[in-house]
CSV table of C-alpha atoms and ligand atoms in Angstrom, one decimal:
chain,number,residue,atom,x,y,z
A,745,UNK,CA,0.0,0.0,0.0
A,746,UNK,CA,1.1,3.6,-0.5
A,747,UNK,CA,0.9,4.8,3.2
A,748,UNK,CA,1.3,8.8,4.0
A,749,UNK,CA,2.3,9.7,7.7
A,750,UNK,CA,1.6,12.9,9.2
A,751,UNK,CA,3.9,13.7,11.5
A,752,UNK,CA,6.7,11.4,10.6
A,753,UNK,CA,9.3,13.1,12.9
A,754,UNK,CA,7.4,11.9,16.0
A,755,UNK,CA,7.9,9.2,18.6
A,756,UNK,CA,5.0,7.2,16.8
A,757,UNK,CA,6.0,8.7,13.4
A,758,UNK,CA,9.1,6.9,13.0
A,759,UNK,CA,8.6,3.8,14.5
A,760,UNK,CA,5.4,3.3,12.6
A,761,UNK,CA,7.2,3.9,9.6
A,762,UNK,CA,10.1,1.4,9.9
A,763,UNK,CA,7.5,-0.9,11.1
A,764,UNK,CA,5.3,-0.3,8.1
A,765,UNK,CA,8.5,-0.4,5.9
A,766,UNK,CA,9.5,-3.5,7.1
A,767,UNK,CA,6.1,-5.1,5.9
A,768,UNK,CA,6.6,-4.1,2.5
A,769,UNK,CA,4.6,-0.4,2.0
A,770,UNK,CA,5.7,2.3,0.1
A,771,UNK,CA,5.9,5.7,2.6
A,772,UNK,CA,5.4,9.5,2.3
A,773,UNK,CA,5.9,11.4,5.6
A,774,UNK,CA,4.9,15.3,6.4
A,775,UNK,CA,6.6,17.2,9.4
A,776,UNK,CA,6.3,20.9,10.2
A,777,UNK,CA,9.6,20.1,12.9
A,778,UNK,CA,7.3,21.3,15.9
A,779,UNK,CA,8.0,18.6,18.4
A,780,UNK,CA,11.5,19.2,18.9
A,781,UNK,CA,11.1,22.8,19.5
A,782,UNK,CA,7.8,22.4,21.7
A,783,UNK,CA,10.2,20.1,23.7
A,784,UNK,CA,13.1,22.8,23.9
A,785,UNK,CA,10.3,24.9,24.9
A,786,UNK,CA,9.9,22.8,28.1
A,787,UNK,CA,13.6,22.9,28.4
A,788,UNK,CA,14.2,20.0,27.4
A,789,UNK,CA,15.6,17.6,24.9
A,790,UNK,CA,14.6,13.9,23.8
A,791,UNK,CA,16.4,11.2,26.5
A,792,UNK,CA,17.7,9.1,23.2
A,793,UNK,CA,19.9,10.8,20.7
A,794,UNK,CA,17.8,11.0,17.4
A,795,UNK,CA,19.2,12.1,14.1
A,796,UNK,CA,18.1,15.2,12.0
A,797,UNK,CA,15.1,13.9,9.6
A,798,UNK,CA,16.8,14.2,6.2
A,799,UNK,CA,19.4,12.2,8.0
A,800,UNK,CA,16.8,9.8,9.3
A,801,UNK,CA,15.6,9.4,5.6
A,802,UNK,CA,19.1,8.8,3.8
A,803,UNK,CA,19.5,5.8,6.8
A,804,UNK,CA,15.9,4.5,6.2
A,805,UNK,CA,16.4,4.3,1.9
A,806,UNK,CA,19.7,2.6,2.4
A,807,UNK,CA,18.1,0.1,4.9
A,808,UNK,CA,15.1,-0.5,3.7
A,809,UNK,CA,16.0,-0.1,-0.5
A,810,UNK,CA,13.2,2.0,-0.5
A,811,UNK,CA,12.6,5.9,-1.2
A,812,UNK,CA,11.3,8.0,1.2
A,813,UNK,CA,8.9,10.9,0.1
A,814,UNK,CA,9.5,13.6,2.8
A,815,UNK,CA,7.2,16.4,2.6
A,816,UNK,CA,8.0,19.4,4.7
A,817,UNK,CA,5.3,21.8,5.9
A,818,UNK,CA,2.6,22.5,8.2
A,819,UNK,CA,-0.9,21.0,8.2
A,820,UNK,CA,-2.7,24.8,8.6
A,821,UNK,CA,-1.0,24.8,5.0
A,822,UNK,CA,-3.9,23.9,3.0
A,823,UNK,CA,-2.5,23.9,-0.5
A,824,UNK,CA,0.3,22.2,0.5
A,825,UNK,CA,-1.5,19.5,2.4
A,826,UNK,CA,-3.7,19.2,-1.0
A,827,UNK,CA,-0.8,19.1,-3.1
A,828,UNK,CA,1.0,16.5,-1.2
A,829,UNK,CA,-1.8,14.4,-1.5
A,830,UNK,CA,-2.7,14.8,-4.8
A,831,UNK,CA,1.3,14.0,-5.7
A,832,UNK,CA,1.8,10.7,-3.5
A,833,UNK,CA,-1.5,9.1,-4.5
A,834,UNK,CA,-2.1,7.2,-0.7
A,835,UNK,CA,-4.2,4.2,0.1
A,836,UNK,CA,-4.3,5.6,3.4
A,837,UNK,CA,-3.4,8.2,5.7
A,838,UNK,CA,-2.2,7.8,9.1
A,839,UNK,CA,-2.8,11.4,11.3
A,840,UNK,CA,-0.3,11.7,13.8
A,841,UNK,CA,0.4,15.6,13.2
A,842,UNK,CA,-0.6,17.1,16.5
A,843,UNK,CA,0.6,18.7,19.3
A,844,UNK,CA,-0.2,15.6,21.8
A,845,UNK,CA,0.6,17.3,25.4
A,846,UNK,CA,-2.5,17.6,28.3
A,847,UNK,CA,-0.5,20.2,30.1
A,848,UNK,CA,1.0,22.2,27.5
A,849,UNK,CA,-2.5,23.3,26.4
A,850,UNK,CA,-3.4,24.5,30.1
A,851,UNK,CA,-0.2,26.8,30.6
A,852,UNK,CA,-2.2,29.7,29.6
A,853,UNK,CA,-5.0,31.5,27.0
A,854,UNK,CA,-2.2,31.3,24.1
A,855,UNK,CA,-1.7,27.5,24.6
A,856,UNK,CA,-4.9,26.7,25.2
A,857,UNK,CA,-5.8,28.6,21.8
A,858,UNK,CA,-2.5,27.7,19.9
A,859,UNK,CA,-3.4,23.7,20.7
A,860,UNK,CA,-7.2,24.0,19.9
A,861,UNK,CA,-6.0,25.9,16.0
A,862,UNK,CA,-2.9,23.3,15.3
A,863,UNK,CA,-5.4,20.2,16.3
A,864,UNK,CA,-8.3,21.0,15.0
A,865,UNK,CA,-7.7,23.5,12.0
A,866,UNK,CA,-4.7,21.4,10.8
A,867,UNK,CA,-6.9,17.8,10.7
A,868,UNK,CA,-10.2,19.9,9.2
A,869,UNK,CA,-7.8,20.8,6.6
A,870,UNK,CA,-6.7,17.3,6.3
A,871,UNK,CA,-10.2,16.3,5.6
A,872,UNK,CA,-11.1,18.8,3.4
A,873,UNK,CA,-7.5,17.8,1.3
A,874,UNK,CA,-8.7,14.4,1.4
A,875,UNK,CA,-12.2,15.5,-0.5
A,876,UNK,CA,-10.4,17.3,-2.7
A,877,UNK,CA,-6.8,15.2,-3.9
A,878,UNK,CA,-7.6,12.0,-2.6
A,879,UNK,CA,-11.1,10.8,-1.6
A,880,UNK,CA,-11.0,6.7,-1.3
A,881,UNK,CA,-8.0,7.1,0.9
A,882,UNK,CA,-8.5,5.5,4.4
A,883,UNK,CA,-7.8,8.3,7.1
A,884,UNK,CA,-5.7,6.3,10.5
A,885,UNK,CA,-6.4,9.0,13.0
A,886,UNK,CA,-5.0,9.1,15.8
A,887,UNK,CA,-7.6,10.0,18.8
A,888,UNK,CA,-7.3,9.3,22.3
A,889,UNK,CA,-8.3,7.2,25.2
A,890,UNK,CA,-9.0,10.6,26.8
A,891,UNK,CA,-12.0,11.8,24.9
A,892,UNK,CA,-14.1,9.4,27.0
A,893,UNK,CA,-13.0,10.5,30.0
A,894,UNK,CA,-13.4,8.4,33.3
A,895,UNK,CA,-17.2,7.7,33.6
A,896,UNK,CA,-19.3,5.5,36.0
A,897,UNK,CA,-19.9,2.9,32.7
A,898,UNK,CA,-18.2,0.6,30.7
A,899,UNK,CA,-16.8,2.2,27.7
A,900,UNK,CA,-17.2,1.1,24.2
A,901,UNK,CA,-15.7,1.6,21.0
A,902,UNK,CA,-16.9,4.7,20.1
A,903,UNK,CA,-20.7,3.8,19.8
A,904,UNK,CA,-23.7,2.7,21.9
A,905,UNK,CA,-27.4,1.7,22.3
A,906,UNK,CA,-29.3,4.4,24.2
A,907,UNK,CA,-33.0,3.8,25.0
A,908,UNK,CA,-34.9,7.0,25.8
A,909,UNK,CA,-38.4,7.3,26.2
A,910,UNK,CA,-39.7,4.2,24.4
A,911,UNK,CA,-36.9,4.7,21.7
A,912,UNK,CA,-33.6,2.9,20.9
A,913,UNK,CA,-30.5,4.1,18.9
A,914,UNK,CA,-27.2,3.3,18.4
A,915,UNK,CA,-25.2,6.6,19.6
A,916,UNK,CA,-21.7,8.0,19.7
A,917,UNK,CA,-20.4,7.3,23.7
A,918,UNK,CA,-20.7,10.6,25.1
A,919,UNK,CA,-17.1,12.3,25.7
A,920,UNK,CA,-16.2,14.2,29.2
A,921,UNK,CA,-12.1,14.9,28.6
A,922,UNK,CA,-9.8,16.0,31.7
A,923,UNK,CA,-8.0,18.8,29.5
A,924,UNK,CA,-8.4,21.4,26.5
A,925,UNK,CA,-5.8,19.4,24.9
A,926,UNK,CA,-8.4,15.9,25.2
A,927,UNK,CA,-10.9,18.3,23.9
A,928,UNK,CA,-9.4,18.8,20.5
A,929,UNK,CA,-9.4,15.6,19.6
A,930,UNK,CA,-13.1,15.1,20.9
A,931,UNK,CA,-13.6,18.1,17.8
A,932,UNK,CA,-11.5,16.2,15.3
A,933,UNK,CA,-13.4,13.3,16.3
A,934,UNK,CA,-16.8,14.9,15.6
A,935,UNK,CA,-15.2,16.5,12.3
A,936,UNK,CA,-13.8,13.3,11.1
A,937,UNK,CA,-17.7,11.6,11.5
A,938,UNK,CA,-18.8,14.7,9.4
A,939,UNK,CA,-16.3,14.0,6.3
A,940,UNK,CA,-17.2,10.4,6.2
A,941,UNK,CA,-21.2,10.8,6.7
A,942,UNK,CA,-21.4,13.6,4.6
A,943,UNK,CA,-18.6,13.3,1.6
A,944,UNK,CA,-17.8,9.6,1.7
A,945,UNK,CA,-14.6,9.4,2.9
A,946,UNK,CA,-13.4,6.2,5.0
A,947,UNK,CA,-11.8,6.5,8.3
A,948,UNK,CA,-10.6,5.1,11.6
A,949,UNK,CA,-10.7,6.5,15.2
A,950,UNK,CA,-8.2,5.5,16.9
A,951,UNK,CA,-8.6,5.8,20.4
A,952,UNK,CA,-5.1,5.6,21.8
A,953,UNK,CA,-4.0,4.9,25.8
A,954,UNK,CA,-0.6,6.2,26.8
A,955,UNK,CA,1.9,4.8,25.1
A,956,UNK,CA,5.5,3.9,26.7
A,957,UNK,CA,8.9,2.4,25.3
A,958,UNK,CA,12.0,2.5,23.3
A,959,UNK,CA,11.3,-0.6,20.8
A,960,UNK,CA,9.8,-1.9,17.8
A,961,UNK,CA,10.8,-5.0,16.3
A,962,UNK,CA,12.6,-2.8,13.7
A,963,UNK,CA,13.6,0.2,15.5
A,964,UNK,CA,17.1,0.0,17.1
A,965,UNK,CA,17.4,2.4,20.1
A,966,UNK,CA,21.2,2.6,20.1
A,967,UNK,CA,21.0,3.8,16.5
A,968,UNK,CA,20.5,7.7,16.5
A,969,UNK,CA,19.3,7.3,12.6
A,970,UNK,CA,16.6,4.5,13.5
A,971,UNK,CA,16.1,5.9,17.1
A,972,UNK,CA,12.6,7.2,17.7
A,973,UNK,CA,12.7,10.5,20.7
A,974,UNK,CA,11.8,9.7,24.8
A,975,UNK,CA,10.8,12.8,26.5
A,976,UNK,CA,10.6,13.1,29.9
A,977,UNK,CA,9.7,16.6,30.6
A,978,UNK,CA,6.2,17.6,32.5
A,979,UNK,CA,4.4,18.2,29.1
A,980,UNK,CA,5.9,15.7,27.0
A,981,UNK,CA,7.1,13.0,29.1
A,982,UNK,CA,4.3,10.4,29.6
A,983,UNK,CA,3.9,8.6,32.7
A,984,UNK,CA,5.6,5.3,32.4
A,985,UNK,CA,8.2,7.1,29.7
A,986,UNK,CA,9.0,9.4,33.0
A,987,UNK,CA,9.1,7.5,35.5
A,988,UNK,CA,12.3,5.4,33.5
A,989,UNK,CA,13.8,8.3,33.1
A,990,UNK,CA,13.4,9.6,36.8
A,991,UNK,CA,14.7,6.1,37.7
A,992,UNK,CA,18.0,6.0,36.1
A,993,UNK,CA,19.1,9.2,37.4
A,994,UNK,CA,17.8,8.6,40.9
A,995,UNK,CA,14.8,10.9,41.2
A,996,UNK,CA,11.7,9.9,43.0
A,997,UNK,CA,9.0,9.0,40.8
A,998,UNK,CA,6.3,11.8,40.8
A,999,UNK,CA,3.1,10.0,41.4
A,1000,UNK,CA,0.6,12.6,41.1
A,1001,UNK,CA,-1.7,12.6,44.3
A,1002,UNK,CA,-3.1,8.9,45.1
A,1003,UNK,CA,-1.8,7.6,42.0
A,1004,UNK,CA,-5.1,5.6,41.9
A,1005,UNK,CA,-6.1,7.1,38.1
A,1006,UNK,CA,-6.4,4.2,36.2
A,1007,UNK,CA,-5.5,4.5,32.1
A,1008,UNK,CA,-5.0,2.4,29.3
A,1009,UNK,CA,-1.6,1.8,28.6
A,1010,UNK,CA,0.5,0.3,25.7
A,1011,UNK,CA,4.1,-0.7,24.3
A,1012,UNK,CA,5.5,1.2,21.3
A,1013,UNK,CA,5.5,-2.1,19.8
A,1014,UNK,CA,1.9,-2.8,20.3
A,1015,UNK,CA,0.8,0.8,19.0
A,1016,UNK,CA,2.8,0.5,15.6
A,1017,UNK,CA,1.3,-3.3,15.5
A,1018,UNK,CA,-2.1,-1.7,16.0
A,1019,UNK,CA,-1.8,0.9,13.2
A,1020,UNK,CA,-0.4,-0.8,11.0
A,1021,UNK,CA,-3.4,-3.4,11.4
A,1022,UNK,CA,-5.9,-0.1,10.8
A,1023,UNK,CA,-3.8,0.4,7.7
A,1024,UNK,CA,-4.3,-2.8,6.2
A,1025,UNK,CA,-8.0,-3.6,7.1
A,1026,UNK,CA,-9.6,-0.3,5.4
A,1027,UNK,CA,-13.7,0.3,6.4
A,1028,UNK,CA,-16.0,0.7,3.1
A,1029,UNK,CA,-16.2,4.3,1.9
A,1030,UNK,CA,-18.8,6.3,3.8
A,1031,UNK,CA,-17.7,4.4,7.3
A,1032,UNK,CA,-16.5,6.1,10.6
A,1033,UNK,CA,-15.2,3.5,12.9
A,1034,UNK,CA,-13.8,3.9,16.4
A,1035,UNK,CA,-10.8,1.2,17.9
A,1036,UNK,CA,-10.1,1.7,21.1
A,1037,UNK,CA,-6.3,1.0,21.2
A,1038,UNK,CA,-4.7,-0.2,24.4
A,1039,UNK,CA,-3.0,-3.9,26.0
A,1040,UNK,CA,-4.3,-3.5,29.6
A,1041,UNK,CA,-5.6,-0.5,32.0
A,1042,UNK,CA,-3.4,0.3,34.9
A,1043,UNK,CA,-3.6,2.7,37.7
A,1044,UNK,CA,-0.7,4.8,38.0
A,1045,UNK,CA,0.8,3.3,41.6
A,1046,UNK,CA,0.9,0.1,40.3
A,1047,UNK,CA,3.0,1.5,37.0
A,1048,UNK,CA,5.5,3.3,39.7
A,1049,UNK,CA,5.6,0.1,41.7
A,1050,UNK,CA,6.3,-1.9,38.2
A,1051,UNK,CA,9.3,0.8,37.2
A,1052,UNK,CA,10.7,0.5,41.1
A,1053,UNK,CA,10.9,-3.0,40.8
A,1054,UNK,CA,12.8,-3.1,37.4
A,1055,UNK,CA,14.9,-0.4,38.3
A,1056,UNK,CA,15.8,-2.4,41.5
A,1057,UNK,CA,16.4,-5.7,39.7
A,1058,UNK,CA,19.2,-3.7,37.7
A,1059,UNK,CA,20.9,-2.2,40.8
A,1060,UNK,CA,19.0,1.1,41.1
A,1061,UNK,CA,17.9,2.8,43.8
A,1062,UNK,CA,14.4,3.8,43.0
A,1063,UNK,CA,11.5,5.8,45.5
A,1064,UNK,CA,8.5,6.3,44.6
A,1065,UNK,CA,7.1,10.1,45.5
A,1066,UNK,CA,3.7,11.3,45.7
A,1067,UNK,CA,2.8,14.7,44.9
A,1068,UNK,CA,0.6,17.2,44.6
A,1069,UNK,CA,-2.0,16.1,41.3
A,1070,UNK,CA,-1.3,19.6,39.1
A,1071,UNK,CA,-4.1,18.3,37.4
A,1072,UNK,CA,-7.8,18.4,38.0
A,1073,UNK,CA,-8.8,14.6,37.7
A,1074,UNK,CA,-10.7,11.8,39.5
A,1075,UNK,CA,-8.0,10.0,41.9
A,1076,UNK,CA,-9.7,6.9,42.6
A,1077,UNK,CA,-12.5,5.6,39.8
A,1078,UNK,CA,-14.2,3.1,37.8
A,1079,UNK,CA,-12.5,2.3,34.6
A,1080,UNK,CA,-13.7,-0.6,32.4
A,1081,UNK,CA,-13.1,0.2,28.1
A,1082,UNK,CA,-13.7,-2.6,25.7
A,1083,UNK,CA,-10.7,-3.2,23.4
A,1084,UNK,CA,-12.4,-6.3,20.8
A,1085,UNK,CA,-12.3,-4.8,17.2
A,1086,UNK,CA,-7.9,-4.5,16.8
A,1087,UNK,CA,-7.9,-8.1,18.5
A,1088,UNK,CA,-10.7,-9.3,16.1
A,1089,UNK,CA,-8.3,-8.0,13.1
A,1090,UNK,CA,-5.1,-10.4,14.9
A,1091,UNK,CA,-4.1,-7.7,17.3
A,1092,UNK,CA,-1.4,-10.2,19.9
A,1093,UNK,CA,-0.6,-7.9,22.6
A,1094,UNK,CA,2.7,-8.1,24.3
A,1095,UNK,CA,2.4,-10.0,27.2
A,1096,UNK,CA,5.8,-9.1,29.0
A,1097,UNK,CA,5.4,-5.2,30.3
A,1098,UNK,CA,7.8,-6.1,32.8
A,1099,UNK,CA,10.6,-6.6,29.9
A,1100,UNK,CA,9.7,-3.9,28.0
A,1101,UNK,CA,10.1,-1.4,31.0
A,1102,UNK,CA,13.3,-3.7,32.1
A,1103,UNK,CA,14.3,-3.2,28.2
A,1104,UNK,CA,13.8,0.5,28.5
A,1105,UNK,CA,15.5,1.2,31.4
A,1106,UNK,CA,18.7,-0.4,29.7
A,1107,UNK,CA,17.8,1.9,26.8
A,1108,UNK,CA,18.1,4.6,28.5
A,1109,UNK,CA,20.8,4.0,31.4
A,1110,UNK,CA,23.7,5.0,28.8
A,1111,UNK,CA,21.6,8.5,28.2
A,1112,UNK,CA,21.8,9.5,32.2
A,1113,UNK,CA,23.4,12.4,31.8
A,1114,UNK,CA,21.5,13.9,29.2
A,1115,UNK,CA,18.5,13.0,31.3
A,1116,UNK,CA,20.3,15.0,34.6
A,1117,UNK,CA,21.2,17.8,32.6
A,1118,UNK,CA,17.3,18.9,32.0
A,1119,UNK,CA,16.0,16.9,35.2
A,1120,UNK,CA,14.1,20.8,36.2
A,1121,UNK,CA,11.8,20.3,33.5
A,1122,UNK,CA,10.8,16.8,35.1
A,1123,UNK,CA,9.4,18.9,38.2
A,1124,UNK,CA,5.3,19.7,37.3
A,1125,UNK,CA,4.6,23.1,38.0
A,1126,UNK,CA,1.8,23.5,35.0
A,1127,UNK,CA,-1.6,23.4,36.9
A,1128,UNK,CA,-5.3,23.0,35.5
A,1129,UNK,CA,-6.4,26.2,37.7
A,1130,UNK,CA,-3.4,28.2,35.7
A,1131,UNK,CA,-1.5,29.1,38.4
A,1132,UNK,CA,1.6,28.7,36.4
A,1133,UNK,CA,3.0,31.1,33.7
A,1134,UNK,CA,5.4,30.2,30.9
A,1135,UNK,CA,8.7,31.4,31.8
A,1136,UNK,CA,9.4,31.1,28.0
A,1137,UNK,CA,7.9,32.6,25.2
A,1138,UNK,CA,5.2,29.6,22.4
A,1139,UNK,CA,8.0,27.7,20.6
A,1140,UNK,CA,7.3,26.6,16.8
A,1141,UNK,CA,4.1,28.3,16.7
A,1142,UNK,CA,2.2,28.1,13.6
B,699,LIG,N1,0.9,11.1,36.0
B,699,LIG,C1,1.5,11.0,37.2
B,699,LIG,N2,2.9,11.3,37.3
B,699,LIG,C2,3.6,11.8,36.2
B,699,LIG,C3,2.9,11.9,35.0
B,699,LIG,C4,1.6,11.6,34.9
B,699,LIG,O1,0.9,10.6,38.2
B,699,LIG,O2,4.8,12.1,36.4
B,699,LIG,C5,-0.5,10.7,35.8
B,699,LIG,C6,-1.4,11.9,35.3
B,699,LIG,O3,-1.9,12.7,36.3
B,699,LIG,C7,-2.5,11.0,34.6
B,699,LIG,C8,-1.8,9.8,34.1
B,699,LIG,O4,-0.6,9.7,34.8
B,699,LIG,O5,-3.5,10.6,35.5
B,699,LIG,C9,-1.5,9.8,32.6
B,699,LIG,O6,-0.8,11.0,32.3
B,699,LIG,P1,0.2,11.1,31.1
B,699,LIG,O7,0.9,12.4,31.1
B,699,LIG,O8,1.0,9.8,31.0
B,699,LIG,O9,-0.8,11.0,29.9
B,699,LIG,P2,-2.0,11.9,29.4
B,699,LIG,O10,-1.8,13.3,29.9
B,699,LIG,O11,-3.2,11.2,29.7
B,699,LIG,O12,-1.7,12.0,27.8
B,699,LIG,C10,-1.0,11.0,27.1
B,699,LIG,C11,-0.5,11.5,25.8
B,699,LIG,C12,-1.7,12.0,25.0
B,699,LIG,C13,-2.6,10.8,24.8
B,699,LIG,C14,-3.0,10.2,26.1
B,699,LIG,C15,-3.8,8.9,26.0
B,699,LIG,O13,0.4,12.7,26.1
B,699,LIG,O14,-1.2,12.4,23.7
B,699,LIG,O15,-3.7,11.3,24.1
B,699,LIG,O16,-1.8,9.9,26.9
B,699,LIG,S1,-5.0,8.8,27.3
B,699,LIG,O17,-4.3,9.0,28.6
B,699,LIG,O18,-5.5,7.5,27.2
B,699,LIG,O19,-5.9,9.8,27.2
């Protein structure tokens, strides 16, 4: 298939496209460059060493014998979004192009707003390219576990049966997100439903748990060309991804209040497996579909108690810390998401978390002192009331 990644340059971005390499597809990739300067923003820098992206792309024709289209630009580009699409032709399109931090849109009014125009004005342009350059393509966007928030239910794949007053209808899930970052892709989400019901286009919702690791079965870590980033930061860091980092350089981990929020959580491995399984098995044109995306739901205490006892098993030190939540969200909950559709298409979910954190850890051990040279922006200070004020002026605004 002729697959077209936005966002290329990301941590999913270039694992999913060695991945999707590997299995034989011919790639395109869009990047606008924002993610390394959001990061540097933070005051920070990506834990693994990672190559500049024309040098990724030389490294990834010689591997793979195969060219890579690299198209660089910015989604709130519309003619160029159009024109890329009508030049590479794709089968589908995978949507990881957005800026994918909870508290970087809550720093203030101009985050909030600069996330909410990027997110959504950069995928409704995506869509309306789409209608325009390339309409039986299959969009792979990339939602979030998020946009359901924590309810009192179980939650489904995107869809249920309601009865009200006598009458029944199958509905979308109704969406209660923690964060104005959460929100935008509740927005895309609705957009996306739009496009398909009213111009025909065919997509998939992917909604994605928090992701954690350093490895694909074709991504080697050590390798700064085939490397894919590991932030660790308060915006961009994500839980487990922190926590490894804290470890090796002897922080405590920062368990946020009880540490009893419970998330869906998943290896690199799994996510690329997962998307590239989306890729393959297209819905007819005219069909929104929703995946829910994750190996297993875990509360955040048992993650930090996971990490400790890696960390220990490899001579490390390792305390676990809890701190003030900066965020406004439910501490102790019900939490019960199906996950059947990716597993009904052969999703095998790694089984092994322990390994892959044990796996990281070693990953990242050799990178300590790049960790402990930015370990201030591992200390939350971004709060959902907005009592904290960037220090720093937007970076790679659009
Ligand atoms: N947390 C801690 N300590 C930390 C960092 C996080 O206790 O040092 C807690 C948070 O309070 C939260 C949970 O861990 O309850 C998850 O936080 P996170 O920063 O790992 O992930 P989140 O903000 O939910 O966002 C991440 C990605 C986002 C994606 C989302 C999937 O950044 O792009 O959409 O995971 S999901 O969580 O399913 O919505």
């Amino acid at each position: 298939m002729r697959i077209f990644i936005a966002g290329i340059d990301g941590y999913l971005g270039w694992a999913l496209a060695q991945h999707l390499a590997a299995r034989g597809h011919t790639l395109a990739g869009l990047d606008a460059m924002l993610r390394r300067d959001w990061v540097a923003e933070m005051g920070s820098e990506s834990a693994i060493p990672i190559a500049l992206l024309p040098d990724r792309a030389a490294a990834f024709q010689a591997r793979f014998g195969a060219s890579l289209t690299l198209y660089r630009g910015n989604l709130l580009d519309y003619d160029f979004i159009r024109l890329a699409l009508a030049e590479f032709k794709p089968d589908a399109i995978v949507h990881l192009a957005e800026m994918p931090s909870a508290p970087y849109s809550m720093i203030d009014a101009a985050h909030a707003a600069f996330t909410q125009h990027n997110n959504v004005g950069g995928s409704l342009n995506l869509l309306w390219a789409m209608k325009e350059a390339a309409p039986s393509a299959h969009l792979v966007k990339l939602g979030t576990m998020g946009e359901y928030g924590t309810p009192n239910l179980d939650i489904p794949e995107g869809f249920f049966e309601v009865e009200y007053r006598g009458r029944r209808d199958i509905l979308p899930f109704p969406r209660q997100p923690n964060s104005l970052y959460h929100l935008t892709k509740v927005h895309d989400s609705h957009n996306t439903t739009f496009a398909c019901r009213v111009w025909g286009l065919r997509a998939t919702d992917v909604m994605q748990g928090v992701v954690f690791g350093t490895r694909t079965d074709t991504l080697a870590a050590d390798d700064p060309c085939s490397a894919t980033r590991l932030d660790f930061d308060q915006c961009f860091g994500t839980a487990i991804n922190r926590f490894c980092c804290q470890a090796v350089i002897g922080h405590p981990l920062t368990v946020y209040g009880s540490g009893g929020m419970t998330r869906g959580f998943l290896p690199l491995r799994d996510s690329v497996q997962c998307l590239a399984l989306a890729c393959e098995n297209p819905p007819a044109p005219g069909e929104y579909r929703v995946f829910n995306q994750f190996e297993q739901t875990y509360n955040i205490k048992q993650l930090a108690e996971m990490v400790k006892a890696a960390g220990e098993a490899l001579g490390l030190a390792v305390e676990v810390q809890h701190i003030e939540n900066p965020r406004a969200e439910v501490g102790e909950h019900y939490y019960n998401p199906d996950r059947q559709k990716l597993l009904d298409l052969g999703y095998v979910p790694t089984i092994d978390l322990t390994g892959e954190v044990r796996q990281m850890l070693a990953d990242l051990l050799p990178h300590a002192d790049r960790i402990r040279a930015h370990r201030a922006s591992l200390i939350p200070d971004i709060r959902w009331d907005g009592s904290k004020r960037p220090s720093q002026p937007l970076g790679g605004g659009a």
